[in-house]
Short mmCIF file of C-alpha atoms in Angstrom, two decimals:
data_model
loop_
_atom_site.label_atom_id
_atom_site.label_comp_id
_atom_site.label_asym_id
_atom_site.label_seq_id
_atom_site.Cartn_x
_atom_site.Cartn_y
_atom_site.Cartn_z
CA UNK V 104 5.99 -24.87 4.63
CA UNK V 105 4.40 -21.86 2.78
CA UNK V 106 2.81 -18.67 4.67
CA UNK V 107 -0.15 -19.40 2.44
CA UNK V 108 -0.43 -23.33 3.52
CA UNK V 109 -0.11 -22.42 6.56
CA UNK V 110 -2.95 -19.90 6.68
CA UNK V 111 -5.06 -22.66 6.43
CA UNK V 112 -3.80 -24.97 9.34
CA UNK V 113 -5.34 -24.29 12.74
CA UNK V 114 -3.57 -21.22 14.34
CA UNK V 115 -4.02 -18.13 17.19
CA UNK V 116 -4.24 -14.99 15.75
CA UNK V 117 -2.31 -13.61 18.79
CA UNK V 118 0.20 -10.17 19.27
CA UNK V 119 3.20 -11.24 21.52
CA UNK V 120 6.12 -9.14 21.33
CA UNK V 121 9.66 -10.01 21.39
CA UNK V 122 12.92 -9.80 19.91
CA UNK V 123 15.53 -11.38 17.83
CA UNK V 124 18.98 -11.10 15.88
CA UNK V 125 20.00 -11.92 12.42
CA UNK V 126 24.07 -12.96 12.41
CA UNK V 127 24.43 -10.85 9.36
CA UNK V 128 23.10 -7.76 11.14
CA UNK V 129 26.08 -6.32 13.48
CA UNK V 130 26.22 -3.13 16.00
CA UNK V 131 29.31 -0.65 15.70
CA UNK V 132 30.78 -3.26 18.14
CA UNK V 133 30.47 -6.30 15.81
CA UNK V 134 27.97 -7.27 17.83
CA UNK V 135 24.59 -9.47 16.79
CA UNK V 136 22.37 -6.25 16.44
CA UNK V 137 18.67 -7.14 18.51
CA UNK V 138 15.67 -5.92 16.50
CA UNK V 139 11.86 -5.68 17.71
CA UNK V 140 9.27 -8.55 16.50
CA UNK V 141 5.99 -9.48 17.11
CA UNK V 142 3.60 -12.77 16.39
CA UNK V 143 0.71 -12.39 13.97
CA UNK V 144 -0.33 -16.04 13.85
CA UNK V 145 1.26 -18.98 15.93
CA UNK V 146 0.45 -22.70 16.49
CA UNK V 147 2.46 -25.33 18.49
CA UNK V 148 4.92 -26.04 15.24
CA UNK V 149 5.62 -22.64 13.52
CA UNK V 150 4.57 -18.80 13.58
CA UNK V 151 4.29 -15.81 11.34
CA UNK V 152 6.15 -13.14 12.67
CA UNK V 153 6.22 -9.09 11.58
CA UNK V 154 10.01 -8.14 11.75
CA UNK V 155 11.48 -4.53 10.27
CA UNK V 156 13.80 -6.66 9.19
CA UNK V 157 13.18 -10.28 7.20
CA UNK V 158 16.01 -12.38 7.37
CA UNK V 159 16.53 -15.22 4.43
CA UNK V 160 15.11 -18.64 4.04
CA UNK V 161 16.66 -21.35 5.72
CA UNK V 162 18.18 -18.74 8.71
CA UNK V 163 18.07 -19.95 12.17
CA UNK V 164 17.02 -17.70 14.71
CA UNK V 165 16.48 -17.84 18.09
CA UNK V 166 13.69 -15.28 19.02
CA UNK V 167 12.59 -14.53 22.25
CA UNK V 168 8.64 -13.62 23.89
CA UNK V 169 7.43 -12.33 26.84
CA UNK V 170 4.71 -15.01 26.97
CA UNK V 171 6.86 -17.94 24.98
CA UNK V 172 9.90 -17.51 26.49
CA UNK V 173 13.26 -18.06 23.79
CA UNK V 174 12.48 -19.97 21.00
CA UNK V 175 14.57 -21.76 18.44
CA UNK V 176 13.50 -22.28 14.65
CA UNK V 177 13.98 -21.43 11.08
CA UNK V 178 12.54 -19.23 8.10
CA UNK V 179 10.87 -21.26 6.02
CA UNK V 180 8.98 -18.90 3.77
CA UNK V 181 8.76 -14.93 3.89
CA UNK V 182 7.00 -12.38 2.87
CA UNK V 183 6.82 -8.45 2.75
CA UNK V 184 7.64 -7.24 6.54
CA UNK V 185 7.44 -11.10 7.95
CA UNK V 186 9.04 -14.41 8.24
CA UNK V 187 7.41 -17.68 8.47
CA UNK V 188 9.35 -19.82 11.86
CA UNK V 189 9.13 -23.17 11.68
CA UNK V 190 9.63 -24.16 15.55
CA UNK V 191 12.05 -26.42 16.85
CA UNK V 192 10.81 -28.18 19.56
CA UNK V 193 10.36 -31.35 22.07
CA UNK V 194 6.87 -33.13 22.68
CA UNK V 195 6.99 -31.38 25.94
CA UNK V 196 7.74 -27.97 25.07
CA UNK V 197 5.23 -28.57 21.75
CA UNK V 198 2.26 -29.61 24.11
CA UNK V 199 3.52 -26.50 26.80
CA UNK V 200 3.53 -23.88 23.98
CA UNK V 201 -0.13 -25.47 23.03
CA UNK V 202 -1.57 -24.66 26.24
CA UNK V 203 -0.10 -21.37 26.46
CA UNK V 204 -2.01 -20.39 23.16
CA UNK V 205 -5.35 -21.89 24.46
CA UNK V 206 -4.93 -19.56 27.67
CA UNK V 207 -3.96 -16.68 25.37
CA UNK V 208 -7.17 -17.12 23.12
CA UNK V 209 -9.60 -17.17 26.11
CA UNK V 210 -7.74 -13.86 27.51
CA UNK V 211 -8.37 -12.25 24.19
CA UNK V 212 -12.00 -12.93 24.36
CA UNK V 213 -12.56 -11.45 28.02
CA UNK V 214 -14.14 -9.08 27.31
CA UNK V 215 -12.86 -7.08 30.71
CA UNK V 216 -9.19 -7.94 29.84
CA UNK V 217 -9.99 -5.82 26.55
CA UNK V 218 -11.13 -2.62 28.86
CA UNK V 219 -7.82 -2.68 30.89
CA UNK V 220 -5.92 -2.78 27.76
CA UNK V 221 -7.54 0.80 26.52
CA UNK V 222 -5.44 2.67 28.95
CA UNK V 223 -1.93 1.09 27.62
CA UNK V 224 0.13 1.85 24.71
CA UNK V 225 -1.46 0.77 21.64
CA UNK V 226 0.09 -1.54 19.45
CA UNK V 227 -1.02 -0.69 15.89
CA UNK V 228 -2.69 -3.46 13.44
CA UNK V 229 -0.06 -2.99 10.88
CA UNK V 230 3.05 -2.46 12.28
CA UNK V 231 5.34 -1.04 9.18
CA UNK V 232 5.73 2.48 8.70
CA UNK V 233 8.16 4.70 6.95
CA UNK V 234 10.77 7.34 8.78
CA UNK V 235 11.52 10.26 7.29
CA UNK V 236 15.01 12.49 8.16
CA UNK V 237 15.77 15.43 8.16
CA UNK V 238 17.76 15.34 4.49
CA UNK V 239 14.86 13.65 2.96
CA UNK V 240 16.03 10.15 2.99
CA UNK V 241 13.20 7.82 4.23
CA UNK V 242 14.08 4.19 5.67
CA UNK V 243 11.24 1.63 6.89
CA UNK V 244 10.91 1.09 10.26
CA UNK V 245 8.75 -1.41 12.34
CA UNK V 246 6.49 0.33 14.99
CA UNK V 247 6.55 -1.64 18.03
CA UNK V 248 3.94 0.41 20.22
CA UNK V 249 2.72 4.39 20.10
CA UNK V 250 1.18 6.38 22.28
CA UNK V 251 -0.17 10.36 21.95
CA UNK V 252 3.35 11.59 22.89
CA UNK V 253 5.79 9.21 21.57
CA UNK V 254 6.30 6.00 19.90
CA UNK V 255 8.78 3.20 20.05
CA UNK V 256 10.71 2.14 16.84
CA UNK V 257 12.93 -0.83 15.60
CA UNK V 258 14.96 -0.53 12.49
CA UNK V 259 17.52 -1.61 10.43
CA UNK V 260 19.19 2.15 11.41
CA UNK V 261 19.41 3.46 15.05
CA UNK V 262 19.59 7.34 14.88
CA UNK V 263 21.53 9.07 17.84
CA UNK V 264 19.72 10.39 20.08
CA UNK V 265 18.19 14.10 19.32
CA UNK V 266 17.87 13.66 15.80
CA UNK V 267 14.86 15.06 14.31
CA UNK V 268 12.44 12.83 12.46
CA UNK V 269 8.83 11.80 11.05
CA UNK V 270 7.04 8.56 12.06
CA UNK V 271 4.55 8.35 9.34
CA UNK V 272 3.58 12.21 9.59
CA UNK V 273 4.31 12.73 13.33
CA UNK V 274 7.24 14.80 13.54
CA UNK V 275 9.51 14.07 16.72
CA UNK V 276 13.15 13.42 18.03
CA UNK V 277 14.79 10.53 19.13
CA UNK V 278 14.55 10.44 23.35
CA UNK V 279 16.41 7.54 24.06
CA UNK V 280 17.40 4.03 22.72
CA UNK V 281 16.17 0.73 23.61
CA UNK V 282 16.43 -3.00 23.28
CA UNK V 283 16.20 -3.42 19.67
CA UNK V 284 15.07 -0.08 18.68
CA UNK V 285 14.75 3.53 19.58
CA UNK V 286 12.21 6.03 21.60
CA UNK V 287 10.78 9.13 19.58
CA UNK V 288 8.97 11.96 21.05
CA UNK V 289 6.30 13.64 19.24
CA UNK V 290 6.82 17.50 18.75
CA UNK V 291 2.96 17.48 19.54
CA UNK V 292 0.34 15.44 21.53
CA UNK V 293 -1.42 13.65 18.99
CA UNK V 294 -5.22 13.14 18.35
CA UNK V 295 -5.85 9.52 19.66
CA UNK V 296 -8.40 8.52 17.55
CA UNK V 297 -6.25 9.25 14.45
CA UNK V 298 -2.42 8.35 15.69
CA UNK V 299 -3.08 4.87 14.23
CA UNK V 300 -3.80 6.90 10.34
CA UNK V 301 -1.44 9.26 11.21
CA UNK V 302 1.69 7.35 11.79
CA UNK V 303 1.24 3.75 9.76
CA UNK V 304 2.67 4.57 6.26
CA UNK V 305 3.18 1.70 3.63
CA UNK V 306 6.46 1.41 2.62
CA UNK V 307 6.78 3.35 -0.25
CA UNK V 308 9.73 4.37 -3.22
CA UNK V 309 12.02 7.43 -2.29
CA UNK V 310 11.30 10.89 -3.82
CA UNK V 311 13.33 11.45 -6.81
CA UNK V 312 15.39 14.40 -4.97
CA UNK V 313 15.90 14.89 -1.21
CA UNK V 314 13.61 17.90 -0.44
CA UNK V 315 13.91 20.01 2.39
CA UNK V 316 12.81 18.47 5.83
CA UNK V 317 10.06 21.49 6.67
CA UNK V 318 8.43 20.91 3.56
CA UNK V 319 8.98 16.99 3.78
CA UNK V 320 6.89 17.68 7.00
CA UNK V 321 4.44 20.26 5.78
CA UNK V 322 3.43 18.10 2.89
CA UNK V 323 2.99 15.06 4.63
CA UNK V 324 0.29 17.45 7.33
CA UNK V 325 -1.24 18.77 4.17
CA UNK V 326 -1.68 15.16 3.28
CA UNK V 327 -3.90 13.80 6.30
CA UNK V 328 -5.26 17.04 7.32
#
């Protein structure tokens, strides 16, 4: 099936995050590297899920969620930043994973289960932004959750840790890595009400030259400022 027939089925719009592997994406072990994902739409026989990395049509992969548990399916369709997973599944799990998405749609409408989640790390509405390093070179990345201080990060690179950076046009360093991506701590405490503007950049072509990284970083202040 299409993402755009499937827009038109009945769905959740519901954010669970999770992770997954593509076999053609290895560690510097050889290993099945683990990248950050998260659901955007989901009913009981396939989802659309944002990835910083889309794998190809007809790839199996076996994702896991929090609130799904591991799943097993394959790309039938993509598009930019996202994969469409048609779910492979028995009657029982099917009608399971159904019930778990009726729960999940009455929890987004408390409206008290929406004040708790003020205080916790936001996850942004558009998860794809752009890094930029210190030589210029820029690389998407897929922002899995942000805060005032720090965000956390899943690409198709994993930068040691200490290297300087820009998420969007918060400049930071790498802290520590994680499951399937990397922590990066802001030089300085963001303004909360613009973090979301300040760090979600489209995807965008390279500069035709690498350009210094101060005035990489100056340039992108003078840009939201």
């Amino acid at each position: 099936m299409s993402v755009e027939k499937f827009l038109k089925q009945r769905a959740v719009n519901v954010v669970v995050s999770g992770q997954y592997t593509l076999s053609n994406w290895l560690d510097s072990a050889g290993n099945p590297r683990s990248f950050a994902c998260r659901t955007s739409r989901v009913s009981p026989f396939r989802m659309i899920v944002d990835v910083p990395v889309v794998g190809r049509i007809g790839d199996r992969i076996t994702p896991y969620f929090g609130d799904f548990g591991q799943l097993e399916g394959r790309i039938s369709d993509t598009i930019s930043g996202s994969f469409l997973l048609e779910l492979n599944m028995t009657p029982p799990m099917r009608q399971k994973l159904s019930d778990k998405l009726t729960w999940l749609e009455k929890f987004q409408k408390d409206p008290t289960v929406r004040e708790e989640r003020k205080q916790a790390r936001l996850i942004p509405a558009s998860p794809h932004s752009m890094l930029t390093f210190a030589d210029g070179s820029m690389k998407n990345c897929f922002v899995i959750d942000m805060s005032v201080s720090g965000a956390a990060i899943s690409a198709d690179v994993q930068p040691e840790v200490g290297t300087p950076l820009a998420v969007g046009a918060c400049v930071g360093r790498v802290v520590r890595h994680l499951q399937g991506g990397f922590a990066v701590k802001f030089v300085e405490q963001q303004n909360r009400e613009q973090l979301e503007r300040r760090i979600i950049r489209a995807p965008a072509a390279p500069p035709p030259r690498a350009t210094p990284f101060a005035a990489q970083m100056d340039s992108m202040y003078e840009e939201v400022d």
